[in-house]
Amino acid sequence: MRILIVDDDPDIRTLLSFQLKKLGHSVLTAADGYSALNKILQFIPDIVLLDIEMPGINGIETLKRIRTFDALKNTPVIMISAHSEQNYIIDTIKSGASDYILKPFNIGLLLGKINTWINSMLKDNWKNLEPQKTQALNVGMYFVELSSKHIENGKPLSYNEAHIASKLLIDAVKEYGNLFVFDIFAENEDTLFVHSLKSASLFYIFANKMGFNEEFCFNMTMGGLLYDIGTALVPFDLTFKPDKLEGEELMAVRRHVTQGVEFLQKEPQMPSVVLDMCRGHHERPDGSGYPYGLMDADVTTPMRMAAIVDTYSALTSKKVYRRAYTSNEAFNIILDSEREFDRDLVRNFLTPVAFDKTKKSPHFYI
């Protein structure tokens, strides 16, 4: 993504530029509104971060001029300001701003907002896809977003909607193979929706190659869409924090497991396989996992499979603190962690994957 940072504070420009470049974005900076307007049509950013209080023309006037360019009428512009008055914020939005964040800002919160806007543009990449792919992605996005709202509001999940989203994704994977999901999301951050769609398709391939029956494969796919739903309750400033989490912050993130289980248990039709995947995707056979510290036979097969796929998906996704590992690198890391994962399952997971050294994405075959 191309991101333009407009701020008269050189420290803020440097900080944001550094963090966004680490995530693989192309970044251009400007110290004032005039400089931004002179550069913007040559750069054509996907997102603009715009300070309001600047010398020369302020951020509001700069925003209004940006909106006069046809190529930038719908470009997300996130305003940055120390003004917290509600009427001021409303007037800023009415002037054409897409979002607003207060100074001094938390870098994790700002990165989270940027990430939200990046992924809101996902559908633009689906325009020329086959109808079956588009339908599976649209329904999948709707379902994950709806589930996130339900867990935030304390409402129960609809099993029927989970069933429909899982069925459409499986049909698309059967028709086109798993790679289409990875190609579409190759440049997107590891948000819950992207992570869930990638994981769900991986789980179907994994379970299918293991020789499990269609019901088990179906439930594993549904689990892929839902096993990490508790992360919807993790604040942006922790999810996208570029530094190591410690103490209460780490505990707050780890609570996503029990929060997810509590949410899924509210739906009486929820398959036990899905609950197992949610409950145990951070458990390890050697007892080193969390939150329950399960060991040996208490770590069920769905839990073991979920641990492998979750780790693989996390390693091959861009994070605010590191690049995405290639498929080969991810598997070597998993294989080197001998005690943490079921080696037989890991080798079975390797079976459906054929690596193309020119790509980060794996190739999958049904």
CSV table of C-alpha atoms in Angstrom, one decimal, residues 119-355:
chain,number,residue,atom,x,y,z
A,119,ASN,CA,-8.8,-4.3,4.6
A,120,SER,CA,-11.9,-2.3,3.9
A,121,MET,CA,-10.6,-1.9,0.4
A,122,LEU,CA,-10.4,-5.7,-0.1
A,123,LYS,CA,-13.5,-5.9,-2.2
A,124,ASP,CA,-11.8,-3.8,-4.9
A,125,ASN,CA,-9.5,-6.7,-5.6
A,126,TRP,CA,-12.5,-9.1,-6.1
A,127,LYS,CA,-14.1,-7.3,-9.0
A,128,ASN,CA,-12.7,-9.6,-11.7
A,129,LEU,CA,-12.9,-12.9,-9.8
A,130,GLU,CA,-15.1,-15.8,-10.8
A,131,PRO,CA,-18.6,-15.4,-9.2
A,132,GLN,CA,-18.1,-18.5,-6.9
A,133,LYS,CA,-14.9,-17.0,-5.4
A,134,THR,CA,-16.5,-13.6,-4.9
A,135,GLN,CA,-19.5,-15.2,-3.2
A,136,ALA,CA,-17.4,-17.2,-0.9
A,137,LEU,CA,-15.3,-14.2,0.1
A,138,ASN,CA,-18.2,-11.9,0.5
A,139,VAL,CA,-20.1,-14.3,2.7
A,140,GLY,CA,-17.0,-15.2,4.6
A,141,MET,CA,-16.2,-11.5,5.3
A,142,TYR,CA,-19.8,-10.8,6.3
A,143,PHE,CA,-19.8,-13.8,8.7
A,144,VAL,CA,-16.5,-13.0,10.4
A,145,GLU,CA,-17.5,-9.4,10.8
A,146,LEU,CA,-20.9,-10.3,12.2
A,147,SER,CA,-19.4,-12.8,14.6
A,148,SER,CA,-17.0,-10.1,15.8
A,149,LYS,CA,-19.9,-7.8,16.5
A,150,HIS,CA,-21.8,-10.5,18.3
A,151,ILE,CA,-19.0,-11.4,20.6
A,152,GLU,CA,-18.4,-7.7,21.4
A,153,ASN,CA,-22.1,-7.2,22.1
A,154,GLY,CA,-22.6,-10.5,24.0
A,155,LYS,CA,-25.0,-11.9,21.5
A,156,PRO,CA,-25.0,-15.6,20.5
A,157,LEU,CA,-23.7,-16.9,17.2
A,158,SER,CA,-26.0,-18.2,14.5
A,159,TYR,CA,-25.0,-21.8,13.6
A,160,ASN,CA,-26.9,-21.5,10.3
A,161,GLU,CA,-24.8,-18.6,9.2
A,162,ALA,CA,-21.6,-20.5,10.2
A,163,HIS,CA,-22.8,-23.5,8.1
A,164,ILE,CA,-23.5,-21.4,5.0
A,165,ALA,CA,-20.1,-19.5,5.2
A,166,SER,CA,-18.3,-22.8,5.6
A,167,LYS,CA,-20.1,-24.6,2.8
A,168,LEU,CA,-19.4,-21.8,0.3
A,169,LEU,CA,-15.7,-21.7,1.2
A,170,ILE,CA,-15.4,-25.4,0.9
A,171,ASP,CA,-17.1,-25.4,-2.5
A,172,ALA,CA,-14.7,-22.7,-3.8
A,173,VAL,CA,-11.6,-24.5,-2.5
A,174,LYS,CA,-12.8,-27.7,-4.1
A,175,GLU,CA,-13.3,-25.9,-7.4
A,176,TYR,CA,-10.3,-23.7,-7.5
A,177,GLY,CA,-7.8,-25.1,-4.9
A,178,ASN,CA,-6.6,-23.3,-1.8
A,179,LEU,CA,-4.1,-21.0,-3.5
A,180,PHE,CA,-6.7,-18.5,-4.6
A,181,VAL,CA,-7.3,-17.4,-1.0
A,182,PHE,CA,-3.6,-16.9,-0.4
A,183,ASP,CA,-3.1,-15.0,-3.6
A,184,ILE,CA,-6.0,-12.6,-2.9
A,185,PHE,CA,-4.7,-11.8,0.6
A,186,ALA,CA,-1.0,-11.8,-0.2
A,187,GLU,CA,-0.6,-8.1,0.5
A,188,ASN,CA,-3.1,-7.7,3.3
A,189,GLU,CA,-2.4,-7.6,7.0
A,190,ASP,CA,-3.3,-10.4,9.3
A,191,THR,CA,-6.6,-9.1,10.5
A,192,LEU,CA,-9.2,-11.5,11.9
A,193,PHE,CA,-11.0,-11.8,8.6
A,194,VAL,CA,-7.9,-12.5,6.5
A,195,HIS,CA,-6.5,-14.9,9.2
A,196,SER,CA,-9.8,-16.8,9.4
A,197,LEU,CA,-10.3,-17.3,5.7
A,198,LYS,CA,-6.7,-18.5,5.2
A,199,SER,CA,-6.9,-20.8,8.2
A,200,ALA,CA,-10.3,-22.2,7.3
A,201,SER,CA,-9.1,-23.2,3.8
A,202,LEU,CA,-6.0,-24.7,5.3
A,203,PHE,CA,-8.0,-26.8,7.8
A,204,TYR,CA,-10.1,-28.2,5.0
A,205,ILE,CA,-7.1,-29.3,3.0
A,206,PHE,CA,-5.3,-30.7,6.1
A,207,ALA,CA,-8.3,-32.7,7.3
A,208,ASN,CA,-9.1,-34.0,3.8
A,209,LYS,CA,-5.6,-35.2,3.2
A,210,MET,CA,-5.6,-36.9,6.6
A,211,GLY,CA,-8.5,-39.0,5.4
A,212,PHE,CA,-11.1,-37.8,7.8
A,213,ASN,CA,-14.8,-38.0,6.7
A,214,GLU,CA,-16.6,-35.1,5.2
A,215,GLU,CA,-18.4,-34.1,8.4
A,216,PHE,CA,-15.1,-33.8,10.2
A,217,CYS,CA,-13.5,-31.8,7.3
A,218,PHE,CA,-16.6,-29.5,7.3
A,219,ASN,CA,-16.4,-28.9,11.1
A,220,MET,CA,-12.6,-28.2,10.8
A,221,THR,CA,-13.4,-25.6,8.2
A,222,MET,CA,-16.1,-24.0,10.4
A,223,GLY,CA,-13.5,-24.1,13.2
A,224,GLY,CA,-11.1,-22.2,11.0
A,225,LEU,CA,-13.6,-19.4,10.7
A,226,LEU,CA,-14.3,-19.3,14.4
A,227,TYR,CA,-11.4,-20.7,16.5
A,228,ASP,CA,-9.7,-17.3,16.9
A,229,ILE,CA,-12.9,-15.2,17.3
A,230,GLY,CA,-11.9,-14.2,20.8
A,231,THR,CA,-9.2,-11.9,19.3
A,232,ALA,CA,-12.1,-9.6,18.3
A,233,LEU,CA,-12.1,-8.5,22.0
A,234,VAL,CA,-8.3,-7.7,22.0
A,235,PRO,CA,-7.8,-3.9,21.8
A,236,PHE,CA,-6.1,-2.5,18.7
A,237,ASP,CA,-3.4,-1.0,20.7
A,238,LEU,CA,-2.3,-4.5,21.9
A,239,THR,CA,-3.0,-6.3,18.6
A,240,PHE,CA,-0.8,-3.9,16.7
A,241,LYS,CA,1.7,-3.0,19.3
A,242,PRO,CA,5.2,-3.1,17.7
A,243,ASP,CA,6.9,-4.0,20.9
A,244,LYS,CA,6.9,-7.2,23.0
A,245,LEU,CA,3.9,-7.8,25.2
A,246,GLU,CA,4.5,-8.4,28.9
A,247,GLY,CA,2.6,-8.7,32.1
A,248,GLU,CA,-1.0,-7.6,32.1
A,249,GLU,CA,-0.9,-6.8,28.3
A,250,LEU,CA,0.2,-10.4,27.6
A,251,MET,CA,-2.5,-11.8,29.9
A,252,ALA,CA,-5.2,-9.6,28.2
A,253,VAL,CA,-4.2,-11.1,24.8
A,254,ARG,CA,-4.2,-14.6,26.1
A,255,ARG,CA,-7.7,-14.3,27.5
A,256,HIS,CA,-9.0,-14.4,23.9
A,257,VAL,CA,-9.0,-18.2,24.1
A,258,THR,CA,-11.4,-18.5,27.1
A,259,GLN,CA,-13.5,-15.6,25.8
A,260,GLY,CA,-13.8,-17.3,22.4
A,261,VAL,CA,-14.9,-20.6,24.0
A,262,GLU,CA,-17.5,-18.9,26.2
A,263,PHE,CA,-18.9,-17.2,23.1
A,264,LEU,CA,-19.1,-20.3,21.0
A,265,GLN,CA,-20.7,-22.4,23.8
A,266,LYS,CA,-23.7,-20.1,23.6
A,267,GLU,CA,-24.7,-21.8,20.4
A,268,PRO,CA,-26.1,-25.3,21.3
A,269,GLN,CA,-25.5,-26.7,17.8
A,270,MET,CA,-21.8,-25.8,17.8
A,271,PRO,CA,-19.8,-28.9,17.0
A,272,SER,CA,-17.4,-30.2,19.6
A,273,VAL,CA,-14.6,-30.1,17.0
A,274,VAL,CA,-15.0,-26.3,16.7
A,275,LEU,CA,-15.0,-25.9,20.5
A,276,ASP,CA,-11.9,-28.1,20.8
A,277,MET,CA,-10.1,-26.0,18.1
A,278,CYS,CA,-10.9,-22.8,20.0
A,279,ARG,CA,-10.1,-24.2,23.4
A,280,GLY,CA,-6.8,-25.8,22.4
A,281,HIS,CA,-5.1,-23.9,19.5
A,282,HIS,CA,-2.5,-22.6,21.9
A,283,GLU,CA,-2.1,-25.9,23.9
A,284,ARG,CA,0.9,-28.1,23.3
A,285,PRO,CA,1.4,-31.9,23.9
A,286,ASP,CA,4.4,-31.2,26.1
A,287,GLY,CA,2.3,-29.0,28.4
A,288,SER,CA,4.0,-25.7,27.5
A,289,GLY,CA,0.8,-24.2,26.0
A,290,TYR,CA,-1.9,-22.0,27.4
A,291,PRO,CA,-4.4,-21.3,28.9
A,292,TYR,CA,-5.0,-24.7,30.5
A,293,GLY,CA,-1.5,-26.3,30.2
A,294,LEU,CA,-3.0,-29.5,28.8
A,295,MET,CA,-0.7,-32.5,28.1
A,296,ASP,CA,-0.5,-35.7,26.1
A,297,ALA,CA,-3.9,-37.3,25.4
A,298,ASP,CA,-5.7,-34.3,26.8
A,299,VAL,CA,-4.6,-32.4,23.7
A,300,THR,CA,-7.0,-33.8,21.2
A,301,THR,CA,-6.4,-34.2,17.5
A,302,PRO,CA,-8.4,-31.1,16.5
A,303,MET,CA,-6.4,-29.1,19.1
A,304,ARG,CA,-3.1,-30.4,17.7
A,305,MET,CA,-4.1,-29.7,14.1
A,306,ALA,CA,-5.3,-26.2,15.2
A,307,ALA,CA,-1.9,-25.5,16.8
A,308,ILE,CA,-0.1,-26.4,13.6
A,309,VAL,CA,-2.3,-24.3,11.3
A,310,ASP,CA,-2.5,-21.4,13.7
A,311,THR,CA,1.3,-21.2,14.0
A,312,TYR,CA,1.8,-21.6,10.3
A,313,SER,CA,-0.7,-18.9,9.5
A,314,ALA,CA,0.8,-16.6,12.0
A,315,LEU,CA,4.4,-17.1,10.8
A,316,THR,CA,3.5,-16.6,7.1
A,317,SER,CA,1.6,-13.3,7.8
A,318,LYS,CA,3.1,-9.8,8.1
A,319,LYS,CA,3.2,-8.5,11.7
A,320,VAL,CA,3.9,-5.1,13.0
A,321,TYR,CA,7.2,-6.4,14.5
A,322,ARG,CA,8.5,-8.6,11.7
A,323,ARG,CA,8.2,-9.6,8.0
A,324,ALA,CA,6.2,-12.6,6.9
A,325,TYR,CA,8.2,-15.8,6.8
A,326,THR,CA,8.1,-17.9,3.6
A,327,SER,CA,6.3,-21.3,3.6
A,328,ASN,CA,9.7,-23.1,3.8
A,329,GLU,CA,10.9,-21.0,6.7
A,330,ALA,CA,7.6,-21.5,8.6
A,331,PHE,CA,7.8,-25.2,8.3
A,332,ASN,CA,11.4,-25.3,9.4
A,333,ILE,CA,10.5,-23.3,12.5
A,334,ILE,CA,7.6,-25.7,13.2
A,335,LEU,CA,9.7,-28.8,12.6
A,336,ASP,CA,12.5,-27.5,14.8
A,337,SER,CA,10.0,-27.1,17.7
A,338,GLU,CA,10.0,-30.9,18.2
A,339,ARG,CA,8.2,-31.1,21.5
A,340,GLU,CA,5.6,-28.4,20.8
A,341,PHE,CA,3.8,-30.1,17.9
A,342,ASP,CA,2.7,-33.6,16.9
A,343,ARG,CA,5.4,-34.5,14.3
A,344,ASP,CA,3.2,-37.0,12.5
A,345,LEU,CA,0.6,-34.4,12.0
A,346,VAL,CA,3.1,-31.9,10.9
A,347,ARG,CA,4.4,-34.2,8.2
A,348,ASN,CA,0.9,-34.9,7.1
A,349,PHE,CA,0.3,-31.1,6.9
A,350,LEU,CA,3.4,-30.9,4.7
A,351,THR,CA,2.0,-33.5,2.3
A,352,PRO,CA,-0.6,-31.3,0.5
A,353,VAL,CA,1.9,-28.5,0.1
A,354,ALA,CA,4.2,-28.1,-2.9
A,355,PHE,CA,6.5,-25.1,-2.7
